[in-house]
Short mmCIF file of C-alpha atoms in Angstrom, two decimals:
data_model
loop_
_atom_site.label_atom_id
_atom_site.label_comp_id
_atom_site.label_asym_id
_atom_site.label_seq_id
_atom_site.Cartn_x
_atom_site.Cartn_y
_atom_site.Cartn_z
CA MET A 174 -39.20 20.76 14.19
CA ILE A 175 -35.63 19.13 13.27
CA ASN A 176 -33.47 21.86 12.59
CA GLN A 177 -31.79 21.03 9.27
CA ASP A 178 -28.82 23.18 9.69
CA LEU A 179 -27.95 21.24 12.97
CA LEU A 180 -28.69 18.00 11.19
CA PHE A 181 -26.48 18.92 8.25
CA GLN A 182 -23.69 19.85 10.84
CA LYS A 183 -24.11 16.55 12.61
CA HIS A 184 -23.68 14.54 9.27
CA LEU A 185 -20.74 16.48 8.12
CA ALA A 186 -18.93 16.17 11.58
CA GLY A 187 -19.57 12.65 11.24
CA ALA A 188 -18.38 12.14 7.93
CA GLU A 189 -15.18 13.81 8.62
CA SER A 190 -14.64 11.83 11.52
CA LEU A 191 -14.91 8.41 9.51
CA ILE A 192 -12.98 9.66 6.68
CA ASN A 193 -10.21 10.18 9.33
CA ARG A 194 -10.81 6.77 11.12
CA ARG A 195 -10.64 5.16 7.97
CA ALA A 196 -7.23 6.66 7.05
CA ARG A 197 -6.05 5.53 10.20
CA LEU A 198 -7.20 1.93 9.73
CA LEU A 199 -5.53 1.83 6.19
CA LYS A 200 -1.99 3.14 7.34
CA LYS A 201 -1.22 -0.38 8.14
CA ALA A 202 -3.73 -3.09 7.67
CA CYS A 203 -7.58 -3.76 8.63
CA ASN A 204 -9.97 -6.59 7.90
CA GLY A 205 -12.69 -6.62 5.79
CA ALA A 206 -15.19 -6.41 8.52
CA GLN A 207 -13.70 -3.06 10.18
CA HIS A 208 -13.49 -1.42 6.73
CA GLN A 209 -16.78 -2.09 5.45
CA ALA A 210 -18.50 -1.36 8.79
CA THR A 211 -16.71 2.14 8.52
CA ARG A 212 -17.37 2.88 4.89
CA GLN A 213 -21.00 1.76 5.51
CA LYS A 214 -21.32 4.24 8.25
CA LEU A 215 -19.49 6.94 6.39
CA ILE A 216 -21.64 6.37 2.88
CA GLY A 217 -24.85 6.81 5.15
CA HIS A 218 -23.55 10.47 6.25
CA LEU A 219 -22.35 11.23 2.80
CA SER A 220 -25.74 10.18 1.13
CA TYR A 221 -27.63 12.63 3.49
CA LEU A 222 -25.37 15.26 2.68
CA ALA A 223 -25.50 14.67 -1.10
CA ASP A 224 -29.29 15.02 -0.78
CA PHE A 225 -28.79 18.67 1.05
CA PRO A 226 -29.31 21.58 -0.97
CA ASN A 227 -25.77 23.33 0.14
CA GLU A 228 -23.26 24.33 -2.58
CA ILE A 229 -20.13 22.13 -2.70
CA ASP A 230 -17.17 24.13 -1.33
CA PHE A 231 -13.67 23.27 -2.21
CA THR A 232 -11.97 26.50 -0.32
CA ASP A 233 -10.94 24.48 2.74
CA ALA A 234 -8.40 22.03 2.04
CA LYS A 235 -9.12 20.04 4.88
CA THR A 236 -12.59 19.19 3.85
CA ILE A 237 -11.79 18.55 0.02
CA THR A 238 -12.22 14.97 0.50
CA CYS A 239 -15.45 14.89 2.07
CA GLN A 240 -16.76 17.51 -0.31
CA LEU A 241 -15.63 15.27 -3.49
CA CYS A 242 -17.53 12.33 -1.57
CA VAL A 243 -20.46 14.36 -1.49
CA LEU A 244 -20.33 15.47 -5.11
CA ALA A 245 -19.84 12.05 -6.50
CA LEU A 246 -22.93 10.70 -4.79
CA GLN A 247 -25.22 13.33 -6.33
CA PRO A 248 -27.04 12.19 -9.36
CA ARG A 249 -25.76 15.02 -11.44
CA PHE A 250 -22.06 13.69 -11.25
CA SER A 251 -23.08 11.12 -13.73
CA ARG A 252 -25.35 13.07 -15.59
CA GLU A 253 -23.68 16.43 -16.04
CA VAL A 254 -20.41 14.89 -16.86
CA GLU A 255 -18.92 18.39 -18.73
CA ARG A 256 -20.16 20.33 -16.10
CA VAL A 257 -18.85 18.66 -13.21
CA ALA A 258 -15.22 18.56 -14.93
CA THR A 259 -15.34 22.10 -15.55
CA GLU A 260 -16.59 22.74 -11.92
CA LEU A 261 -13.60 20.28 -10.51
CA THR A 262 -10.70 21.80 -12.86
CA GLU A 263 -11.76 25.26 -12.14
CA ALA A 264 -11.70 25.02 -8.66
CA ASN A 265 -8.14 23.53 -8.86
CA VAL A 266 -9.29 20.28 -6.92
CA PHE A 267 -6.52 18.21 -8.52
CA ASP A 268 -3.65 20.33 -6.89
CA HIS A 269 -4.76 17.90 -4.08
CA LEU A 270 -4.32 14.84 -5.95
CA THR A 271 -4.00 12.74 -2.95
CA LEU A 272 -7.26 13.69 -1.45
CA VAL A 273 -9.04 13.16 -4.94
CA PHE A 274 -7.48 9.58 -4.57
CA GLU A 275 -8.97 9.19 -1.29
CA ALA A 276 -12.21 10.22 -2.43
CA ILE A 277 -12.31 7.98 -5.34
CA ASP A 278 -11.34 4.88 -2.99
CA ILE A 279 -14.10 5.71 -0.66
CA THR A 280 -16.94 6.28 -3.62
CA GLY A 281 -15.78 4.02 -6.04
CA PHE A 282 -13.79 4.32 -9.19
CA THR A 283 -16.92 3.53 -11.15
CA LEU A 284 -18.78 6.75 -10.27
CA TRP A 285 -15.72 8.75 -11.37
CA LYS A 286 -14.64 6.85 -14.72
CA ALA A 287 -16.71 9.08 -16.99
CA VAL A 288 -15.67 12.29 -15.42
CA LEU A 289 -11.82 11.28 -15.42
CA GLN A 290 -11.83 10.24 -18.94
CA TYR A 291 -13.34 13.15 -19.91
CA ILE A 292 -10.94 15.65 -18.32
CA ILE A 293 -7.92 13.48 -19.66
CA LEU A 294 -9.78 13.55 -23.29
CA ARG A 295 -10.31 17.40 -23.15
CA SER A 296 -6.85 18.13 -21.68
CA LEU A 297 -8.31 20.05 -18.80
CA LEU A 298 -5.22 19.12 -16.84
CA PRO A 299 -1.51 19.70 -16.93
CA ASP A 300 -0.11 16.62 -18.68
CA ASP A 301 1.91 15.72 -15.55
CA VAL A 302 -1.12 15.54 -13.43
CA SER A 303 -3.06 13.54 -16.01
CA TRP A 304 -0.32 10.92 -16.08
CA LYS A 305 -0.28 10.68 -12.29
CA LEU A 306 -4.18 10.27 -12.65
CA VAL A 307 -3.83 7.32 -15.47
CA ALA A 308 -0.96 5.83 -13.32
CA ARG A 309 -3.17 5.48 -10.19
CA PHE A 310 -5.96 4.05 -12.16
CA SER A 311 -4.18 2.46 -14.98
CA PRO A 312 -5.21 0.12 -16.91
CA LEU A 313 -9.17 1.08 -15.91
CA LEU A 314 -8.02 4.75 -17.16
CA GLU A 315 -6.98 5.04 -20.56
CA PRO A 316 -3.96 7.32 -21.60
CA SER A 317 -5.12 7.07 -25.16
CA SER A 318 -5.38 11.28 -25.51
CA LEU A 319 -2.21 11.81 -23.75
CA VAL A 320 0.91 11.88 -25.71
CA SER A 321 2.94 9.01 -25.31
CA PRO A 322 6.53 9.02 -24.94
CA THR A 323 8.37 9.15 -28.24
CA LYS A 324 12.17 7.71 -28.64
CA GLY A 325 11.98 6.36 -25.00
CA VAL A 326 11.93 10.04 -23.48
CA LEU A 327 9.76 10.32 -20.36
CA PHE A 328 9.18 13.67 -19.25
CA TYR A 329 6.64 13.28 -16.37
CA PRO A 330 6.26 11.15 -13.21
CA GLY A 331 3.58 8.31 -13.79
CA GLN A 332 4.00 7.82 -17.47
CA LEU A 333 6.23 4.88 -17.14
CA SER A 334 3.93 3.15 -14.34
CA ALA A 335 0.69 4.10 -16.23
CA LEU A 336 2.22 2.49 -19.52
CA ALA A 337 3.70 -0.72 -17.48
CA CYS A 338 0.35 -1.45 -16.33
CA GLN A 339 -1.23 -1.45 -19.73
CA SER A 340 -1.93 -4.93 -21.35
CA THR A 341 0.00 -3.88 -24.64
CA PHE A 342 3.05 -2.48 -23.26
CA VAL A 343 6.36 -3.72 -24.56
CA VAL A 344 9.15 -3.60 -21.93
CA ASP A 345 11.90 -3.44 -24.29
CA SER A 346 10.80 -0.17 -25.71
CA MET A 347 11.39 1.45 -22.30
CA LEU A 348 14.41 -0.50 -20.92
CA ASN A 349 17.02 1.57 -21.67
CA PRO A 350 15.06 5.01 -20.50
CA ALA A 351 14.35 3.05 -17.28
CA PHE A 352 17.86 2.15 -16.44
CA GLN A 353 18.56 6.07 -17.00
CA LEU A 354 16.08 6.89 -14.67
CA ILE A 355 17.50 5.02 -11.69
CA GLY A 356 18.68 7.59 -9.21
CA GLU A 357 15.73 9.88 -10.09
CA GLN A 358 13.75 10.50 -6.84
CA ALA A 359 10.76 11.74 -8.79
CA PHE A 360 10.56 8.62 -10.84
CA GLU A 361 10.93 6.02 -8.03
CA ALA A 362 7.28 5.12 -8.24
CA ASP A 363 7.66 4.48 -12.06
CA LEU A 364 10.70 2.25 -11.43
CA TYR A 365 8.99 0.26 -9.06
CA TRP A 366 6.15 -0.58 -11.37
CA PHE A 367 8.26 -1.03 -14.35
CA ALA A 368 10.43 -3.64 -12.18
CA LEU A 369 7.13 -5.58 -11.38
CA ARG A 370 6.20 -5.48 -14.98
CA LEU A 371 9.51 -6.86 -15.96
CA ASN A 372 9.15 -9.91 -13.57
CA LYS A 373 5.90 -10.47 -14.78
CA SER A 374 7.22 -10.65 -18.44
CA GLY A 375 10.15 -12.94 -17.24
CA HIS A 376 12.57 -10.59 -19.06
CA HIS A 377 16.25 -11.82 -18.76
CA GLN A 378 17.40 -8.23 -17.49
CA THR A 379 14.96 -8.32 -14.55
CA SER A 380 17.48 -9.00 -11.86
CA GLU A 381 20.26 -6.86 -13.27
CA PHE A 382 17.57 -4.21 -13.33
CA MET A 383 17.04 -4.44 -9.73
CA ARG A 384 20.50 -4.96 -8.68
CA ARG A 385 21.61 -1.48 -10.34
CA TRP A 386 18.74 0.31 -8.84
CA LEU A 387 19.83 -1.38 -5.31
CA ASP A 388 23.33 -0.21 -6.03
CA VAL A 389 22.59 3.17 -6.75
CA VAL A 390 19.79 3.74 -4.39
CA PRO A 391 20.53 1.08 -1.58
CA GLY A 392 18.01 2.41 0.98
CA SER A 393 15.29 2.89 -1.68
CA PRO A 394 12.25 1.45 -0.14
CA TRP A 395 10.72 1.45 -3.83
CA ALA A 396 13.56 -0.78 -4.90
CA LEU A 397 13.25 -2.76 -1.75
CA ARG A 398 9.59 -3.69 -2.12
CA ALA A 399 10.06 -4.30 -5.74
CA SER A 400 12.72 -6.77 -4.77
CA ILE A 401 10.42 -8.41 -2.48
CA ALA A 402 7.70 -8.78 -4.90
CA SER A 403 9.84 -10.20 -7.35
CA GLY A 404 10.16 -13.17 -5.19
CA ARG A 405 13.62 -13.79 -6.15
CA ALA A 406 16.19 -15.57 -3.60
CA GLU A 407 19.05 -13.29 -4.80
CA PHE A 408 17.60 -10.48 -2.88
CA ALA A 409 17.14 -12.30 0.58
CA SER A 410 20.67 -11.16 2.20
CA ALA A 411 19.83 -7.32 0.81
CA LEU A 412 16.52 -7.24 2.21
CA HIS A 413 17.79 -8.78 5.58
CA GLN A 414 19.95 -5.72 5.69
CA ALA A 415 17.43 -3.31 4.80
CA VAL A 416 15.56 -4.56 7.67
CA LYS A 417 18.24 -4.05 10.17
CA ASN A 418 18.97 -0.65 8.43
CA GLU A 419 15.40 0.22 9.19
CA ASN A 420 14.81 0.89 5.42
CA ILE A 421 11.77 -1.53 5.37
CA GLU A 422 9.51 -3.50 8.17
CA ALA A 423 10.41 -6.89 9.04
CA VAL A 424 6.94 -7.90 8.45
CA GLU A 425 7.18 -7.20 4.87
CA LEU A 426 9.46 -10.06 4.15
CA ALA A 427 6.62 -12.28 4.39
CA LEU A 428 5.59 -11.51 0.86
CA HIS A 429 9.12 -12.30 -0.62
CA GLY A 430 8.32 -16.17 -0.25
CA CYS A 431 12.02 -17.31 0.57
CA PRO A 432 12.57 -19.77 3.27
CA GLU A 433 15.76 -17.93 4.40
CA HIS A 434 13.63 -15.57 6.32
CA LEU A 435 12.48 -17.99 8.93
CA VAL A 436 16.39 -18.47 10.07
CA PHE A 437 16.65 -14.55 9.70
CA CYS A 438 13.64 -13.96 11.89
CA LEU A 439 15.15 -16.35 14.61
CA GLU A 440 18.26 -14.09 14.58
CA LEU A 441 16.27 -10.98 14.53
CA LEU A 442 14.17 -12.15 17.64
CA LYS A 443 17.38 -11.85 19.67
CA HIS A 444 17.76 -8.44 18.95
CA PRO A 445 16.04 -5.84 21.65
CA ARG A 446 15.29 -3.33 18.64
CA PHE A 447 13.67 -5.70 16.45
CA ASN A 448 12.22 -8.10 18.68
CA MET A 449 8.59 -7.21 18.59
CA GLN A 450 9.04 -6.63 14.43
CA ALA A 451 10.34 -10.15 14.42
CA ALA A 452 7.46 -11.45 16.15
CA GLU A 453 5.11 -10.15 13.84
CA LEU A 454 6.88 -11.57 10.94
CA TRP A 455 7.24 -15.08 12.77
CA GLU A 456 3.26 -15.12 13.19
CA ARG A 457 2.62 -13.66 9.69
CA LEU A 458 4.88 -16.99 8.43
CA THR A 459 3.84 -19.35 10.79
CA ALA A 460 0.36 -18.25 11.83
CA THR A 461 1.48 -19.06 15.32
CA PRO A 462 1.92 -16.20 17.78
CA LEU A 463 5.13 -16.33 20.11
CA THR A 464 5.06 -16.27 23.96
CA LYS A 465 5.49 -12.88 25.27
CA ARG A 466 6.81 -11.88 28.66
CA ALA A 467 6.85 -8.38 30.44
CA ARG A 468 9.89 -6.36 30.54
CA ILE A 469 10.82 -3.93 33.30
CA GLN A 470 13.53 -1.34 32.52
CA THR A 471 16.14 -1.29 35.47
CA VAL A 472 19.12 0.64 36.20
CA VAL A 473 22.26 -0.57 35.39
CA SER A 474 25.26 0.89 37.65
CA ASN A 475 27.99 -0.78 35.66
CA SER A 476 29.44 1.86 33.05
CA ASP A 477 29.99 -0.74 30.71
CA ALA A 478 26.72 -2.17 30.74
CA ASP A 479 24.31 -0.80 28.16
CA ALA A 480 22.93 2.57 29.70
CA SER A 481 19.18 1.44 28.83
CA GLY A 482 19.44 -2.21 30.21
CA ASP A 483 15.77 -3.89 29.95
CA HIS A 484 15.13 -7.08 31.79
CA VAL A 485 12.66 -9.74 31.34
CA ALA A 486 10.38 -10.70 34.09
CA THR A 487 10.85 -14.28 34.22
CA SER A 488 8.19 -16.77 35.29
CA ASN A 489 10.37 -17.91 38.33
CA GLY A 490 10.56 -14.31 39.55
CA GLY A 491 14.56 -14.65 39.83
CA GLY A 492 16.85 -11.94 39.54
CA ASN A 493 19.02 -13.42 36.74
CA GLY A 494 16.79 -11.88 34.18
CA GLU A 495 17.63 -11.92 30.47
CA LYS A 496 18.92 -8.56 29.43
CA VAL A 497 16.72 -7.33 26.41
CA GLY A 498 17.35 -3.69 25.92
CA GLY A 499 15.19 -0.87 24.23
CA ASP A 500 15.35 2.56 24.03
CA ALA A 501 15.78 4.86 27.05
CA GLY A 502 12.20 6.04 28.51
CA ASP A 503 10.69 2.14 27.72
CA ASP A 504 9.71 1.43 31.43
CA VAL A 505 7.21 -1.41 30.11
CA GLY A 506 6.83 -3.48 27.24
CA GLU A 507 6.55 -6.70 25.99
CA TRP A 508 9.37 -9.49 24.65
CA ALA A 509 8.57 -12.11 22.48
CA CYS A 510 10.51 -15.37 23.71
CA PRO A 511 13.37 -16.47 20.83
CA ASP A 512 13.38 -20.10 22.60
CA ASP A 513 9.57 -20.55 21.71
CA ALA A 514 10.58 -19.56 18.17
CA GLU A 515 13.44 -22.10 18.02
CA ASN A 516 11.18 -24.81 19.52
CA GLN A 517 8.62 -23.95 16.61
CA TYR A 518 11.36 -24.05 13.93
CA ARG A 519 12.03 -27.67 14.55
CA GLN A 520 8.75 -28.70 13.63
CA LEU A 521 8.97 -26.95 10.21
CA ASP A 522 10.61 -27.81 7.05
CA PRO A 523 13.58 -25.27 6.42
CA SER A 524 13.39 -26.06 2.64
CA LEU A 525 9.99 -24.35 2.61
CA ALA A 526 8.78 -20.62 2.51
CA TYR A 527 5.80 -20.21 4.55
CA TRP A 528 2.62 -17.99 4.71
CA ARG A 529 0.22 -18.17 7.67
CA GLY A 530 1.62 -21.76 8.35
CA GLN A 531 1.03 -22.95 4.93
CA PRO A 532 3.57 -23.34 1.78
CA PHE A 533 3.69 -19.76 0.33
CA SER A 534 1.56 -19.10 -2.53
CA GLN A 535 0.11 -16.45 -4.92
CA LYS A 536 -3.17 -18.03 -3.98
CA ALA A 537 -2.87 -17.69 -0.44
CA LEU A 538 -2.21 -13.90 -0.79
CA VAL A 539 -5.48 -13.34 -2.98
CA ILE A 540 -7.43 -15.19 -0.60
CA GLU A 541 -6.28 -12.98 2.39
CA SER A 542 -6.80 -9.99 0.12
CA LEU A 543 -10.27 -10.72 -0.22
CA HIS A 544 -10.76 -10.12 3.53
CA SER A 545 -8.16 -7.48 4.23
CA TYR A 546 -7.31 -3.90 3.08
CA GLY A 547 -4.70 -1.52 3.95
CA ALA A 548 -1.04 -0.99 3.28
CA HIS A 549 0.09 -4.97 3.80
CA SER A 550 -3.19 -5.85 1.47
CA GLU A 551 -2.03 -3.45 -1.28
CA ARG A 552 1.45 -4.94 -1.25
CA MET A 553 0.29 -8.51 -1.55
CA LEU A 554 -1.78 -7.45 -4.45
CA HIS A 555 1.13 -6.01 -6.01
CA THR A 556 3.05 -9.41 -5.45
CA VAL A 557 0.48 -11.28 -7.20
CA TRP A 558 0.29 -8.57 -9.59
CA ALA A 559 4.07 -9.32 -10.69
CA HIS A 560 3.38 -12.82 -10.97
CA CYS A 561 0.14 -13.39 -12.48
CA GLN A 562 -0.19 -14.36 -15.86
CA THR A 563 -3.64 -12.25 -16.68
CA ASN A 564 -3.35 -8.50 -16.43
CA PHE A 565 -5.83 -8.42 -13.49
CA VAL A 566 -6.92 -5.18 -12.19
CA CYS A 567 -7.75 -4.33 -8.40
CA LEU A 568 -7.80 -0.91 -6.82
CA PRO A 569 -6.77 -2.23 -3.46
CA ASN A 570 -9.02 -0.09 -1.09
CA GLU A 571 -12.15 -0.16 -3.25
CA PRO A 572 -14.76 -2.33 -1.45
CA ASN A 573 -16.88 -2.87 -4.45
CA ARG A 574 -17.97 -5.75 -6.33
CA GLN A 575 -15.14 -5.33 -9.04
CA ARG A 576 -12.46 -5.85 -6.35
CA GLN A 577 -14.20 -9.07 -5.35
CA ALA A 578 -14.75 -10.41 -8.71
CA SER A 579 -11.12 -9.61 -9.81
CA LEU A 580 -9.50 -11.38 -6.84
CA LYS A 581 -11.77 -14.38 -7.22
CA GLU A 582 -11.00 -14.69 -10.77
CA VAL A 583 -7.11 -14.81 -9.65
CA ALA A 584 -7.75 -17.14 -6.90
CA THR A 585 -9.26 -20.06 -8.92
#
């Protein structure tokens, strides 16, 4: 006879392991096949756990994501909305909002919509938490029962981004309050979505708003990524400096859609600190990987030389290796060849912005997002949203038919 308790523990351990694997995959980017395979195995474990009579336990913060997924897959989750909503709020589950979002992404927003809308309508959570929920899933989740800002006064993080994603939002109604929020750390995400909505609407103060934000908080990743999503060429030099200051990664420039980034990439390839980042950007732009050579750290006796001088191991084995630098302790690694990029650049049209070797377009971003998940894919979708005339909705990591349908509609 199969020991049911051992079987339960096996599925529980399997589910928690796959939740962690999924999180690692999504930190940067993964392809759709990887994501789908991981999710299918995970849902298999969770479905077994959902049929098991054990009670849901939210006392251990480390297992909250798994427990929420199991609960969402139980029939009572959709049948007993009031009871489930009360159970979740009384267990203070929403104190761990990031884990709640993770569970919703895994199991699908459709399962959660009725419960979340009930919680908001019945004011079962503090307003600041409710606004964060609405902001994450706007406009799929309606803020109708929440008190909207009056006379342009914003009280909670999440309010502005939730409103900015609504199709009925009027940007002028919040323009002055948004300017006043610049420099407030807690509202950086709100300013990001407001800036994207400004760009989407073609508002004449879009550039002024973004310049002010970059001036007041020059290293803000939110401000820099809003500048990238805007596609405005005037921010190219500021973005180049941000890469050198390590406020953003070089590969993110591919989403900006400006020809200047090809020349910047050539320059960046010559800097040891950024060589591999630049190689990743080059491949994202041109779809052509650069030749890479091994690098070996050598001891430099000359006190004037770089204390951690690296040398490229050249193909002819000669001793006149090109110094490429690197952090102390980097004994081995790779060096992408700048000459290779120079040769490729001569075959390109310097007046064009490229994406994967083709002229940059929103359609190309959407098509790639159909097959990819994770941080880069999410930013691709934000860029498309900032330009798309339809108010399409797409939860970036949710692998369901709604995501596919939304993207295909925009791609056509």
